[in-house]
Coordinates of C-alpha atoms in Angstrom, one line a residue:
X9 CA -12.4 -1.7 14.8
X10 CA -10.1 -0.5 12.0
X11 CA -10.0 1.6 9.2
X12 CA -11.3 -1.3 6.8
X13 CA -14.7 -1.3 8.6
X14 CA -15.1 2.3 8.0
X15 CA -14.6 2.2 4.4
X16 CA -17.1 1.0 1.7
X17 CA -16.9 -2.3 0.3
X18 CA -14.9 -2.6 -2.8
X19 CA -12.0 -0.5 -1.5
X20 CA -8.6 -2.1 -1.1
X21 CA -5.7 -1.1 1.0
X22 CA -2.2 -1.7 0.1
X23 CA 0.9 0.3 -0.4
X24 CA 2.1 1.5 -3.9
X25 CA 5.1 -0.4 -3.4
X26 CA 3.2 -3.7 -3.2
X27 CA 0.9 -2.7 -6.3
X28 CA 3.9 -1.9 -8.3
X29 CA 5.7 -5.0 -7.4
X30 CA 2.8 -7.0 -8.2
X31 CA 2.4 -5.7 -11.7
X32 CA 6.1 -6.2 -12.1
X33 CA 6.0 -9.7 -11.4
X34 CA 3.0 -10.5 -12.9
X35 CA 3.8 -9.2 -16.5
X36 CA 7.3 -10.3 -17.0
X37 CA 8.5 -10.5 -20.7
X38 CA 11.4 -12.5 -21.6
X39 CA 13.8 -11.7 -24.4
X40 CA 14.2 -14.3 -27.0
X41 CA 17.8 -15.3 -26.4
X42 CA 18.6 -19.0 -26.7
X43 CA 22.4 -19.8 -27.3
X44 CA 22.4 -23.7 -27.1
X45 CA 20.8 -26.8 -26.1
X46 CA 18.9 -25.3 -22.9
X47 CA 17.2 -23.1 -25.5
X48 CA 15.1 -26.0 -26.4
X49 CA 13.8 -26.7 -22.9
X50 CA 13.1 -22.8 -22.6
X51 CA 11.0 -23.3 -25.8
X52 CA 9.2 -26.1 -24.3
X53 CA 8.3 -24.2 -21.3
X54 CA 6.7 -21.7 -23.4
X55 CA 4.7 -24.3 -25.2
X56 CA 1.2 -25.6 -24.5
X57 CA 2.2 -28.3 -22.1
X58 CA 4.0 -26.3 -19.5
X59 CA 2.1 -22.9 -20.4
X60 CA 3.9 -19.8 -19.2
X61 CA 1.0 -17.7 -20.1
X62 CA -0.5 -18.3 -16.7
X63 CA 2.4 -16.3 -15.2
X64 CA 1.9 -13.6 -17.5
X65 CA 5.0 -14.3 -19.7
X66 CA 3.2 -15.8 -23.1
X67 CA 5.3 -13.3 -25.3
X68 CA 8.8 -13.7 -25.6
X69 CA 9.9 -10.4 -27.0
X70 CA 12.2 -10.1 -30.2
X71 CA 13.2 -6.6 -29.0
X72 CA 15.2 -6.0 -26.0
X73 CA 13.7 -2.7 -25.5
X74 CA 10.5 -4.6 -24.9
X75 CA 11.8 -7.1 -22.6
X76 CA 12.4 -6.8 -18.8
X77 CA 13.8 -10.6 -18.4
X78 CA 16.8 -12.1 -19.9
X79 CA 17.0 -15.9 -19.8
X80 CA 20.4 -16.5 -20.9
X81 CA 20.1 -20.4 -22.0
X82 CA 23.1 -22.0 -22.7
X83 CA 26.9 -21.4 -23.2
X84 CA 28.2 -17.9 -23.8
X85 CA 31.2 -17.9 -26.3
X86 CA 33.7 -15.0 -25.9
X87 CA 32.5 -13.8 -29.5
X88 CA 28.9 -13.7 -28.1
X89 CA 29.7 -11.9 -24.9
X90 CA 29.7 -8.2 -26.2
X91 CA 26.3 -9.1 -28.0
X92 CA 25.0 -10.4 -24.5
X93 CA 25.9 -7.4 -22.8
X94 CA 24.8 -5.0 -25.6
X95 CA 21.2 -6.6 -25.4
X96 CA 21.3 -6.4 -21.9
X97 CA 22.2 -2.7 -21.7
X98 CA 19.1 -2.2 -24.4
X99 CA 16.9 -3.6 -21.9
X100 CA 14.7 -0.9 -19.9
X101 CA 15.0 -0.8 -16.1
X102 CA 13.9 -2.8 -14.1
X103 CA 15.4 -5.9 -15.5
X104 CA 16.4 -9.2 -14.5
X105 CA 18.6 -12.1 -15.6
X106 CA 18.3 -15.7 -15.0
X107 CA 21.3 -18.0 -16.0
X108 CA 19.7 -21.2 -17.3
X109 CA 21.9 -24.3 -17.3
X110 CA 25.3 -25.2 -15.9
X111 CA 27.1 -23.6 -18.9
X112 CA 25.6 -20.1 -18.4
X113 CA 26.0 -20.5 -14.7
X114 CA 29.7 -21.5 -14.5
X115 CA 30.9 -22.7 -18.2
X116 CA 29.9 -26.3 -17.6
X117 CA 32.2 -28.9 -19.1
X118 CA 33.6 -26.4 -21.5
X119 CA 36.6 -25.2 -19.4
X120 CA 38.6 -23.7 -22.2
X121 CA 39.5 -20.3 -23.6
X122 CA 36.5 -20.0 -26.0
X123 CA 33.6 -20.0 -23.5
X124 CA 32.9 -17.7 -20.7
X125 CA 33.1 -19.4 -17.4
X126 CA 29.7 -18.0 -16.3
X127 CA 27.6 -15.2 -17.5
X128 CA 28.0 -13.4 -14.4
X129 CA 31.4 -12.1 -15.6
X130 CA 29.1 -10.1 -18.2
X131 CA 25.8 -9.2 -16.7
X132 CA 24.6 -9.1 -13.1
X133 CA 22.6 -12.5 -12.5
X134 CA 19.5 -12.7 -10.3
X135 CA 18.7 -16.5 -10.4
X136 CA 21.2 -19.4 -11.0
X137 CA 19.3 -22.5 -12.5
X138 CA 21.6 -25.6 -12.6
X139 CA 21.2 -28.7 -14.7
X140 CA 22.3 -29.9 -18.2
X141 CA 19.9 -29.2 -19.5
X142 CA 17.5 -28.2 -17.0
X143 CA 13.8 -29.3 -17.3
X144 CA 10.9 -26.8 -17.9
X145 CA 9.7 -27.4 -14.5
X146 CA 12.9 -26.1 -13.1
X147 CA 12.7 -22.9 -15.2
X148 CA 9.2 -22.3 -14.0
X149 CA 10.2 -23.0 -10.4
X150 CA 13.3 -20.3 -11.1
X151 CA 10.7 -17.9 -12.4
X152 CA 8.5 -18.2 -9.5
X153 CA 11.6 -17.8 -7.2
X154 CA 12.1 -14.6 -9.3
X155 CA 8.5 -13.4 -8.7
X156 CA 9.2 -13.8 -5.0
X157 CA 12.3 -11.8 -5.2
X158 CA 10.6 -9.1 -7.3
X159 CA 7.5 -8.8 -5.1
X160 CA 10.1 -8.1 -2.0
X161 CA 12.0 -5.4 -3.9
X162 CA 11.9 -1.9 -2.2
X163 CA 10.9 1.2 -4.3
X164 CA 12.2 4.8 -3.9
X165 CA 13.3 6.0 -0.5
X166 CA 12.4 2.3 0.9
X167 CA 15.3 1.2 -1.5
X168 CA 17.6 2.5 1.4
X169 CA 16.3 -0.6 3.4
X170 CA 18.9 -2.6 1.6
X171 CA 22.0 -0.6 3.0
X172 CA 20.9 -0.8 6.4
X173 CA 23.0 -3.3 8.7
X174 CA 19.9 -5.3 9.6
X175 CA 18.6 -6.1 6.4
X176 CA 17.8 -9.6 5.7
X177 CA 16.9 -10.4 1.9
X178 CA 14.1 -13.2 1.9
X179 CA 15.4 -16.8 1.8
X180 CA 14.5 -18.5 -1.4
X181 CA 13.5 -22.1 -1.2
X182 CA 12.1 -24.5 -3.7
X183 CA 8.4 -24.2 -4.4
X184 CA 7.8 -27.9 -3.4
X185 CA 9.3 -27.1 -0.1
X186 CA 7.6 -23.9 0.3
X187 CA 4.0 -25.1 -0.4
X188 CA 4.2 -28.2 1.8
X189 CA 2.6 -28.4 5.3
X190 CA 6.1 -28.0 7.1
X191 CA 7.1 -25.2 4.7
X192 CA 4.2 -23.1 5.3
X193 CA 4.7 -23.4 9.3
X194 CA 8.6 -22.7 8.7
X195 CA 7.7 -19.6 6.5
X196 CA 5.1 -18.4 9.3
X197 CA 7.6 -18.9 12.0
X198 CA 10.2 -16.9 10.0
X199 CA 8.0 -14.0 9.3
X200 CA 7.0 -13.7 12.7
X201 CA 10.6 -13.6 14.0

């Protein structure tokens, strides 16, 4: 006998934090920002075969003021670094960044003075996506991991939970592992602990 039995049908009980995070993760709008060969894979992910529209991301925004996700797809040169930072600064809060490909993550095979050795020297990165170039399936898996990260973000006074000494961020695992039978059992055991 709980509160939900006393309420009329059609009333949903949840917290504002969960509703806000659900709406944020369900309507990510990425900025159109392809720098090199990884951008072709990013464009393929948005095409009909992989269909990012089912994640609410069918619109790649041309203006950073309308985007909340930056997918840095490809190598970043020293000349391009200030532009990347300017576009990131023009994006409204909250904003997230995916470093797509080994060149964006660590400079890749271009270990020279002209290429930034990891875009995390310029902007804070939420998800690193390895590969040269990463397949569209890998980008979709990174987006799903970002969805998990967004759904766990605390809001307002709950944001102080992060500074607590016993705070543990959610462990991100591959979708294929998480949705297998063993992965579901492990996830249930971790949430009960």
